[in-house]
């Protein structure tokens, strides 16, 4: 026997949103989203449904029933329009596109125009500068490849308005900021071009970090079946030491770039800002693993840096 839910918009009005919705108590909450999305002509991912009684989220789930949420006859549900959405895969592709092309543009075709105030003609880029440009290209091509073929996302979309904020970190800090300072004719990457220690150590750290990071991403991918949001407990290289070895290996690769940049402050700034954010994410993931898996999960003392954080 179906029950009737009272539907009210939360925030700005939603045209064509029905005032009531009839559903069976044993229906999944996904069916509520599907029905309201069909009626309002909005994407399911654009809607957020909460209970009127306590404002808790009604998740879009195949496994949770209407009765399981506590919704009864004449229960009120609030429906919020989250605004235009972008798929997370699209978001990442846009984020990484900037730092993929900006270094090449700064070092080669735009070089005479960006560094016009230096003595002309400009000296040829140093070996370190060429190598840093090549490694940045490799790194972000790898990121784009992983986005398309490896990563599986828990959330389907994010608000489209956030794309500028999300892209700014990569386009500005990893793209324009690093490219401008590292590729300057007077940068440390020119002054320390013949330093064999920086050359071999930086290149070794980059290669190790990139390969280990790719391996960690493949391990995480295999924990989740395509089209699902289920999670498993990750095991394998690095996962017995820290919660998020993929973040740690990412930092290792960037330390390699830092050495090859001649110890440029611009690369160091990107590493510090990125590491701080990844430390927050890693700690949240450790807490989530503990809550979700309980005693099955072997708790980690360090979430990101072995011996530190």
mmCIF file of C-alpha atoms in Angstrom:
data_model
loop_
_atom_site.group_PDB
_atom_site.id
_atom_site.type_symbol
_atom_site.label_atom_id
_atom_site.label_comp_id
_atom_site.label_asym_id
_atom_site.label_seq_id
_atom_site.Cartn_x
_atom_site.Cartn_y
_atom_site.Cartn_z
ATOM 1 C CA UNK A 1 0.000 0.000 0.000
ATOM 2 C CA UNK A 2 1.423 3.364 -1.039
ATOM 3 C CA UNK A 3 1.952 6.293 1.294
ATOM 4 C CA UNK A 4 1.715 9.973 0.402
ATOM 5 C CA UNK A 5 4.688 12.257 1.008
ATOM 6 C CA UNK A 6 4.227 16.028 1.166
ATOM 7 C CA UNK A 7 6.758 17.711 -1.119
ATOM 8 C CA UNK A 8 8.019 21.232 -0.397
ATOM 9 C CA UNK A 9 10.805 23.170 -2.157
ATOM 10 C CA UNK A 10 13.700 24.371 -0.022
ATOM 11 C CA UNK A 11 15.245 27.614 -1.171
ATOM 12 C CA UNK A 12 14.293 28.880 -4.585
ATOM 13 C CA UNK A 13 11.071 27.493 -6.138
ATOM 14 C CA UNK A 14 11.275 24.507 -8.480
ATOM 15 C CA UNK A 15 8.836 24.662 -11.368
ATOM 16 C CA UNK A 16 6.684 21.578 -11.925
ATOM 17 C CA UNK A 17 7.631 20.137 -8.539
ATOM 18 C CA UNK A 18 4.582 18.139 -7.344
ATOM 19 C CA UNK A 19 3.022 18.998 -4.009
ATOM 20 C CA UNK A 20 2.623 15.321 -3.125
ATOM 21 C CA UNK A 21 4.268 12.068 -4.098
ATOM 22 C CA UNK A 22 2.920 8.563 -3.651
ATOM 23 C CA UNK A 23 5.456 5.798 -3.016
ATOM 24 C CA UNK A 24 5.425 2.295 -1.584
ATOM 25 C CA UNK A 25 7.104 1.958 1.838
ATOM 26 C CA UNK A 26 9.375 -0.773 0.453
ATOM 27 C CA UNK A 27 10.463 1.361 -2.510
ATOM 28 C CA UNK A 28 14.079 2.495 -2.602
ATOM 29 C CA UNK A 29 14.866 6.129 -1.934
ATOM 30 C CA UNK A 30 16.346 6.200 -5.439
ATOM 31 C CA UNK A 31 12.780 5.925 -6.739
ATOM 32 C CA UNK A 32 11.834 9.142 -4.907
ATOM 33 C CA UNK A 33 14.666 10.953 -6.682
ATOM 34 C CA UNK A 34 13.711 9.453 -10.027
ATOM 35 C CA UNK A 35 10.072 10.458 -9.650
ATOM 36 C CA UNK A 36 10.851 14.035 -8.603
ATOM 37 C CA UNK A 37 13.533 14.410 -11.282
ATOM 38 C CA UNK A 38 11.089 13.245 -13.944
ATOM 39 C CA UNK A 39 8.368 15.602 -12.720
ATOM 40 C CA UNK A 40 10.649 18.651 -12.388
ATOM 41 C CA UNK A 41 12.668 17.906 -15.560
ATOM 42 C CA UNK A 42 15.862 18.233 -13.497
ATOM 43 C CA UNK A 43 18.754 15.818 -13.303
ATOM 44 C CA UNK A 44 18.669 13.532 -10.265
ATOM 45 C CA UNK A 45 22.099 14.899 -9.328
ATOM 46 C CA UNK A 46 20.721 18.428 -9.179
ATOM 47 C CA UNK A 47 18.269 17.562 -6.395
ATOM 48 C CA UNK A 48 18.872 17.166 -2.666
ATOM 49 C CA UNK A 49 16.057 15.701 -0.561
ATOM 50 C CA UNK A 50 15.872 16.097 3.204
ATOM 51 C CA UNK A 51 13.308 15.096 5.802
ATOM 52 C CA UNK A 52 11.133 17.950 6.999
ATOM 53 C CA UNK A 53 11.114 16.585 10.544
ATOM 54 C CA UNK A 54 14.828 16.821 11.295
ATOM 55 C CA UNK A 55 16.475 18.096 8.062
ATOM 56 C CA UNK A 56 18.501 14.886 7.682
ATOM 57 C CA UNK A 57 19.446 13.818 4.173
ATOM 58 C CA UNK A 58 17.385 11.253 2.300
ATOM 59 C CA UNK A 59 20.153 9.583 0.285
ATOM 60 C CA UNK A 60 19.777 8.584 -3.336
ATOM 61 C CA UNK A 61 20.248 4.862 -2.739
ATOM 62 C CA UNK A 62 19.138 1.598 -4.299
ATOM 63 C CA UNK A 63 19.549 -0.219 -1.000
ATOM 64 C CA UNK A 64 17.719 2.097 1.446
ATOM 65 C CA UNK A 65 13.931 1.852 1.556
ATOM 66 C CA UNK A 66 11.471 4.655 2.171
ATOM 67 C CA UNK A 67 10.349 2.936 5.357
ATOM 68 C CA UNK A 68 13.983 2.617 6.431
ATOM 69 C CA UNK A 69 14.357 6.405 6.430
ATOM 70 C CA UNK A 70 11.464 6.799 8.887
ATOM 71 C CA UNK A 71 9.188 8.486 6.338
ATOM 72 C CA UNK A 72 5.516 7.790 6.981
ATOM 73 C CA UNK A 73 2.135 8.822 5.623
ATOM 74 C CA UNK A 74 2.048 12.614 5.144
ATOM 75 C CA UNK A 75 5.716 13.036 6.075
ATOM 76 C CA UNK A 76 7.188 16.230 4.646
ATOM 77 C CA UNK A 77 10.240 16.114 2.419
ATOM 78 C CA UNK A 78 12.164 19.204 1.334
ATOM 79 C CA UNK A 79 13.637 19.325 -2.170
ATOM 80 C CA UNK A 80 16.522 21.694 -2.924
ATOM 81 C CA UNK A 81 17.784 22.700 -6.354
ATOM 82 C CA UNK A 82 21.589 22.441 -6.169
ATOM 83 C CA UNK A 83 21.972 24.348 -9.439
ATOM 84 C CA UNK A 84 23.662 23.275 -12.682
ATOM 85 C CA UNK A 85 26.031 20.351 -12.166
ATOM 86 C CA UNK A 86 29.235 19.087 -13.755
ATOM 87 C CA UNK A 87 30.385 15.483 -13.688
ATOM 88 C CA UNK A 88 33.448 14.922 -11.512
ATOM 89 C CA UNK A 89 35.285 13.352 -14.443
ATOM 90 C CA UNK A 90 34.722 16.522 -16.445
ATOM 91 C CA UNK A 91 35.837 18.649 -13.484
ATOM 92 C CA UNK A 92 39.158 16.834 -13.213
ATOM 93 C CA UNK A 93 39.775 16.973 -16.946
ATOM 94 C CA UNK A 94 39.337 20.759 -16.852
ATOM 95 C CA UNK A 95 41.449 21.154 -13.695
ATOM 96 C CA UNK A 96 44.431 19.308 -15.134
ATOM 97 C CA UNK A 97 44.234 20.842 -18.607
ATOM 98 C CA UNK A 98 45.689 24.168 -17.434
ATOM 99 C CA UNK A 99 48.920 22.902 -15.842
ATOM 100 C CA UNK A 100 49.264 20.456 -18.739
ATOM 101 C CA UNK A 101 49.560 23.170 -21.405
ATOM 102 C CA UNK A 102 50.699 26.298 -19.500
ATOM 103 C CA UNK A 103 54.321 25.156 -18.826
ATOM 104 C CA UNK A 104 54.888 24.351 -22.504
ATOM 105 C CA UNK A 105 53.438 27.717 -23.569
ATOM 106 C CA UNK A 106 55.602 29.623 -21.068
ATOM 107 C CA UNK A 107 58.823 27.812 -21.970
ATOM 108 C CA UNK A 108 58.495 27.832 -25.752
ATOM 109 C CA UNK A 109 56.017 29.894 -27.860
ATOM 110 C CA UNK A 110 55.275 32.622 -25.264
ATOM 111 C CA UNK A 111 58.797 32.850 -23.833
ATOM 112 C CA UNK A 112 59.902 36.002 -25.758
ATOM 113 C CA UNK A 113 56.712 37.836 -24.787
ATOM 114 C CA UNK A 114 56.624 36.836 -21.115
ATOM 115 C CA UNK A 115 60.297 37.605 -20.445
ATOM 116 C CA UNK A 116 60.519 40.671 -22.704
ATOM 117 C CA UNK A 117 62.264 42.722 -19.993
ATOM 118 C CA UNK A 118 65.368 40.471 -20.000
ATOM 119 C CA UNK A 119 68.316 40.974 -22.305
ATOM 120 C CA UNK A 120 67.464 39.960 -25.841
ATOM 121 C CA UNK A 121 67.844 37.568 -27.514
ATOM 122 C CA UNK A 122 66.903 35.245 -24.656
ATOM 123 C CA UNK A 123 69.232 32.374 -23.851
ATOM 124 C CA UNK A 124 67.992 28.912 -24.699
ATOM 125 C CA UNK A 125 66.184 27.100 -21.847
ATOM 126 C CA UNK A 126 68.497 25.107 -19.600
ATOM 127 C CA UNK A 127 68.409 21.317 -19.399
ATOM 128 C CA UNK A 128 66.715 21.545 -16.000
ATOM 129 C CA UNK A 129 64.029 23.835 -17.414
ATOM 130 C CA UNK A 130 63.355 21.534 -20.351
ATOM 131 C CA UNK A 131 63.218 18.515 -18.049
ATOM 132 C CA UNK A 132 60.850 20.184 -15.579
ATOM 133 C CA UNK A 133 58.543 21.099 -18.463
ATOM 134 C CA UNK A 134 58.635 17.517 -19.735
ATOM 135 C CA UNK A 135 57.940 16.048 -16.294
ATOM 136 C CA UNK A 136 55.039 18.415 -15.661
ATOM 137 C CA UNK A 137 53.592 17.314 -18.993
ATOM 138 C CA UNK A 138 54.040 13.638 -18.108
ATOM 139 C CA UNK A 139 52.520 14.165 -14.655
ATOM 140 C CA UNK A 140 49.361 15.853 -15.882
ATOM 141 C CA UNK A 141 48.920 13.543 -18.879
ATOM 142 C CA UNK A 142 48.999 10.734 -16.312
ATOM 143 C CA UNK A 143 46.390 12.596 -14.268
ATOM 144 C CA UNK A 144 44.138 12.953 -17.314
ATOM 145 C CA UNK A 145 44.601 9.269 -18.183
ATOM 146 C CA UNK A 146 43.711 8.202 -14.638
ATOM 147 C CA UNK A 147 40.637 10.444 -14.689
ATOM 148 C CA UNK A 148 39.336 8.807 -17.866
ATOM 149 C CA UNK A 149 40.343 5.182 -17.371
ATOM 150 C CA UNK A 150 41.103 4.491 -13.691
ATOM 151 C CA UNK A 151 39.262 6.652 -11.163
ATOM 152 C CA UNK A 152 35.776 5.723 -9.981
ATOM 153 C CA UNK A 153 33.925 8.503 -8.210
ATOM 154 C CA UNK A 154 31.713 8.325 -5.121
ATOM 155 C CA UNK A 155 29.794 11.449 -6.148
ATOM 156 C CA UNK A 156 28.570 11.823 -9.706
ATOM 157 C CA UNK A 157 28.587 15.628 -9.911
ATOM 158 C CA UNK A 158 29.498 18.901 -8.249
ATOM 159 C CA UNK A 159 27.968 22.399 -8.644
ATOM 160 C CA UNK A 160 29.205 23.920 -11.904
ATOM 161 C CA UNK A 161 29.907 27.242 -10.149
ATOM 162 C CA UNK A 162 32.737 25.592 -8.189
ATOM 163 C CA UNK A 163 34.810 24.852 -11.271
ATOM 164 C CA UNK A 164 36.661 28.200 -11.139
ATOM 165 C CA UNK A 165 37.625 27.699 -7.496
ATOM 166 C CA UNK A 166 38.703 24.103 -8.053
ATOM 167 C CA UNK A 167 40.666 24.905 -11.198
ATOM 168 C CA UNK A 168 42.405 27.914 -9.677
ATOM 169 C CA UNK A 169 44.666 25.748 -7.512
ATOM 170 C CA UNK A 170 46.040 23.913 -10.532
ATOM 171 C CA UNK A 171 45.888 26.577 -13.247
ATOM 172 C CA UNK A 172 47.486 29.253 -11.070
ATOM 173 C CA UNK A 173 49.717 27.472 -8.547
ATOM 174 C CA UNK A 174 50.796 24.431 -10.589
ATOM 175 C CA UNK A 175 50.517 26.146 -13.946
ATOM 176 C CA UNK A 176 51.291 29.859 -14.225
ATOM 177 C CA UNK A 177 53.135 30.299 -10.914
ATOM 178 C CA UNK A 178 55.560 27.404 -11.377
ATOM 179 C CA UNK A 179 56.034 28.029 -15.096
ATOM 180 C CA UNK A 180 56.793 31.735 -14.757
ATOM 181 C CA UNK A 181 59.382 31.430 -11.980
ATOM 182 C CA UNK A 182 61.066 28.163 -12.967
ATOM 183 C CA UNK A 183 61.393 29.123 -16.631
ATOM 184 C CA UNK A 184 62.748 32.638 -16.057
ATOM 185 C CA UNK A 185 66.174 33.179 -17.671
ATOM 186 C CA UNK A 186 67.620 33.859 -14.201
ATOM 187 C CA UNK A 187 65.851 31.067 -12.292
ATOM 188 C CA UNK A 188 67.660 28.554 -10.041
ATOM 189 C CA UNK A 189 66.971 25.938 -12.732
ATOM 190 C CA UNK A 190 69.527 27.817 -14.862
ATOM 191 C CA UNK A 191 72.054 28.572 -12.133
ATOM 192 C CA UNK A 192 72.155 24.945 -10.899
ATOM 193 C CA UNK A 193 71.799 23.281 -14.293
ATOM 194 C CA UNK A 194 74.951 21.178 -13.908
ATOM 195 C CA UNK A 195 74.190 19.817 -10.428
ATOM 196 C CA UNK A 196 74.364 16.030 -10.860
ATOM 197 C CA UNK A 197 72.911 15.337 -7.405
ATOM 198 C CA UNK A 198 69.766 17.323 -8.116
ATOM 199 C CA UNK A 199 69.486 15.784 -11.591
ATOM 200 C CA UNK A 200 69.675 12.109 -10.613
ATOM 201 C CA UNK A 201 67.940 12.370 -7.236
ATOM 202 C CA UNK A 202 65.106 14.492 -8.598
ATOM 203 C CA UNK A 203 64.540 12.227 -11.582
ATOM 204 C CA UNK A 204 64.616 9.086 -9.406
ATOM 205 C CA UNK A 205 62.109 10.512 -6.921
ATOM 206 C CA UNK A 206 59.793 11.607 -9.725
ATOM 207 C CA UNK A 207 59.788 8.220 -11.473
ATOM 208 C CA UNK A 208 59.326 6.297 -8.213
ATOM 209 C CA UNK A 209 56.587 8.631 -6.971
ATOM 210 C CA UNK A 210 54.628 8.531 -10.227
ATOM 211 C CA UNK A 211 54.748 4.743 -10.578
ATOM 212 C CA UNK A 212 53.913 4.122 -6.911
ATOM 213 C CA UNK A 213 51.061 6.640 -7.097
ATOM 214 C CA UNK A 214 49.668 4.920 -10.201
ATOM 215 C CA UNK A 215 49.853 1.556 -8.434
ATOM 216 C CA UNK A 216 47.969 2.950 -5.409
ATOM 217 C CA UNK A 217 45.250 4.368 -7.669
ATOM 218 C CA UNK A 218 44.843 0.986 -9.372
ATOM 219 C CA UNK A 219 44.475 -0.689 -5.964
ATOM 220 C CA UNK A 220 41.789 1.816 -4.964
ATOM 221 C CA UNK A 221 39.980 1.373 -8.279
ATOM 222 C CA UNK A 222 39.766 -2.391 -7.847
ATOM 223 C CA UNK A 223 38.031 -1.971 -4.481
ATOM 224 C CA UNK A 224 34.921 -0.586 -6.174
ATOM 225 C CA UNK A 225 32.821 -2.260 -8.856
ATOM 226 C CA UNK A 226 31.916 -0.043 -11.835
ATOM 227 C CA UNK A 227 28.737 1.931 -11.232
ATOM 228 C CA UNK A 228 28.755 1.443 -7.469
ATOM 229 C CA UNK A 229 29.815 3.543 -4.485
ATOM 230 C CA UNK A 230 30.749 0.617 -2.258
ATOM 231 C CA UNK A 231 34.154 0.688 -0.600
ATOM 232 C CA UNK A 232 36.619 -1.932 0.552
ATOM 233 C CA UNK A 233 39.696 -1.896 2.761
ATOM 234 C CA UNK A 234 42.789 -1.106 0.650
ATOM 235 C CA UNK A 235 45.884 -3.262 1.023
ATOM 236 C CA UNK A 236 49.142 -3.370 -0.861
ATOM 237 C CA UNK A 237 52.303 -1.337 -1.297
ATOM 238 C CA UNK A 238 52.215 1.657 1.064
ATOM 239 C CA UNK A 239 48.771 1.002 2.541
ATOM 240 C CA UNK A 240 50.191 -0.786 5.589
ATOM 241 C CA UNK A 241 52.205 2.327 6.518
ATOM 242 C CA UNK A 242 49.850 5.273 5.935
ATOM 243 C CA UNK A 243 46.165 5.701 5.200
ATOM 244 C CA UNK A 244 46.671 7.417 1.850
ATOM 245 C CA UNK A 245 49.935 6.333 0.197
ATOM 246 C CA UNK A 246 48.613 7.706 -3.101
ATOM 247 C CA UNK A 247 48.879 11.202 -1.595
ATOM 248 C CA UNK A 248 52.305 10.462 -0.121
ATOM 249 C CA UNK A 249 53.706 9.191 -3.437
ATOM 250 C CA UNK A 250 52.243 12.228 -5.178
ATOM 251 C CA UNK A 251 54.270 14.444 -2.855
ATOM 252 C CA UNK A 252 57.395 12.346 -3.467
ATOM 253 C CA UNK A 253 57.056 12.952 -7.215
ATOM 254 C CA UNK A 254 56.679 16.685 -6.639
ATOM 255 C CA UNK A 255 59.778 16.742 -4.425
ATOM 256 C CA UNK A 256 61.589 15.340 -7.451
ATOM 257 C CA UNK A 257 60.337 18.251 -9.548
ATOM 258 C CA UNK A 258 61.365 20.635 -6.754
ATOM 259 C CA UNK A 259 64.956 19.357 -6.904
ATOM 260 C CA UNK A 260 65.062 19.622 -10.698
ATOM 261 C CA UNK A 261 63.716 23.173 -10.523
ATOM 262 C CA UNK A 262 66.895 24.112 -8.665
ATOM 263 C CA UNK A 263 64.906 24.325 -5.398
ATOM 264 C CA UNK A 264 62.489 26.946 -6.701
ATOM 265 C CA UNK A 265 60.249 28.500 -4.060
ATOM 266 C CA UNK A 266 57.292 28.354 -6.493
ATOM 267 C CA UNK A 267 57.373 24.543 -6.598
ATOM 268 C CA UNK A 268 57.854 24.399 -2.835
ATOM 269 C CA UNK A 269 54.792 26.618 -2.350
ATOM 270 C CA UNK A 270 52.675 24.262 -4.436
ATOM 271 C CA UNK A 271 53.957 21.266 -2.437
ATOM 272 C CA UNK A 272 53.209 22.924 0.912
ATOM 273 C CA UNK A 273 49.684 24.019 -0.051
ATOM 274 C CA UNK A 274 48.875 20.662 -1.644
ATOM 275 C CA UNK A 275 50.318 18.677 1.269
ATOM 276 C CA UNK A 276 48.261 20.638 3.795
ATOM 277 C CA UNK A 277 45.067 19.898 1.885
ATOM 278 C CA UNK A 278 45.948 16.226 1.380
ATOM 279 C CA UNK A 279 46.726 15.867 5.095
ATOM 280 C CA UNK A 280 43.176 17.030 5.884
ATOM 281 C CA UNK A 281 41.697 14.598 3.353
ATOM 282 C CA UNK A 282 43.865 11.726 4.624
ATOM 283 C CA UNK A 283 42.816 12.246 8.249
ATOM 284 C CA UNK A 284 39.152 12.332 7.225
ATOM 285 C CA UNK A 285 39.616 9.102 5.281
ATOM 286 C CA UNK A 286 41.258 7.424 8.274
ATOM 287 C CA UNK A 287 38.288 8.396 10.457
ATOM 288 C CA UNK A 288 35.875 7.130 7.806
ATOM 289 C CA UNK A 289 37.661 3.787 7.519
ATOM 290 C CA UNK A 290 37.528 3.349 11.298
ATOM 291 C CA UNK A 291 33.827 4.180 11.453
ATOM 292 C CA UNK A 292 32.861 2.161 8.405
ATOM 293 C CA UNK A 293 34.881 -1.017 8.912
ATOM 294 C CA UNK A 294 35.369 -1.097 12.703
ATOM 295 C CA UNK A 295 37.616 -3.896 13.959
ATOM 296 C CA UNK A 296 38.100 -5.232 10.420
ATOM 297 C CA UNK A 297 40.251 -2.217 9.650
ATOM 298 C CA UNK A 298 43.822 -2.070 10.946
ATOM 299 C CA UNK A 299 44.103 1.469 12.243
ATOM 300 C CA UNK A 300 46.955 3.599 10.949
ATOM 301 C CA UNK A 301 48.946 5.850 13.212
ATOM 302 C CA UNK A 302 49.919 8.103 10.314
ATOM 303 C CA UNK A 303 47.497 9.227 7.637
ATOM 304 C CA UNK A 304 49.892 10.853 5.150
ATOM 305 C CA UNK A 305 53.586 11.130 6.149
ATOM 306 C CA UNK A 306 55.229 8.111 7.817
ATOM 307 C CA UNK A 307 56.429 9.229 11.245
ATOM 308 C CA UNK A 308 54.881 12.690 11.017
ATOM 309 C CA UNK A 309 51.190 13.094 10.188
#
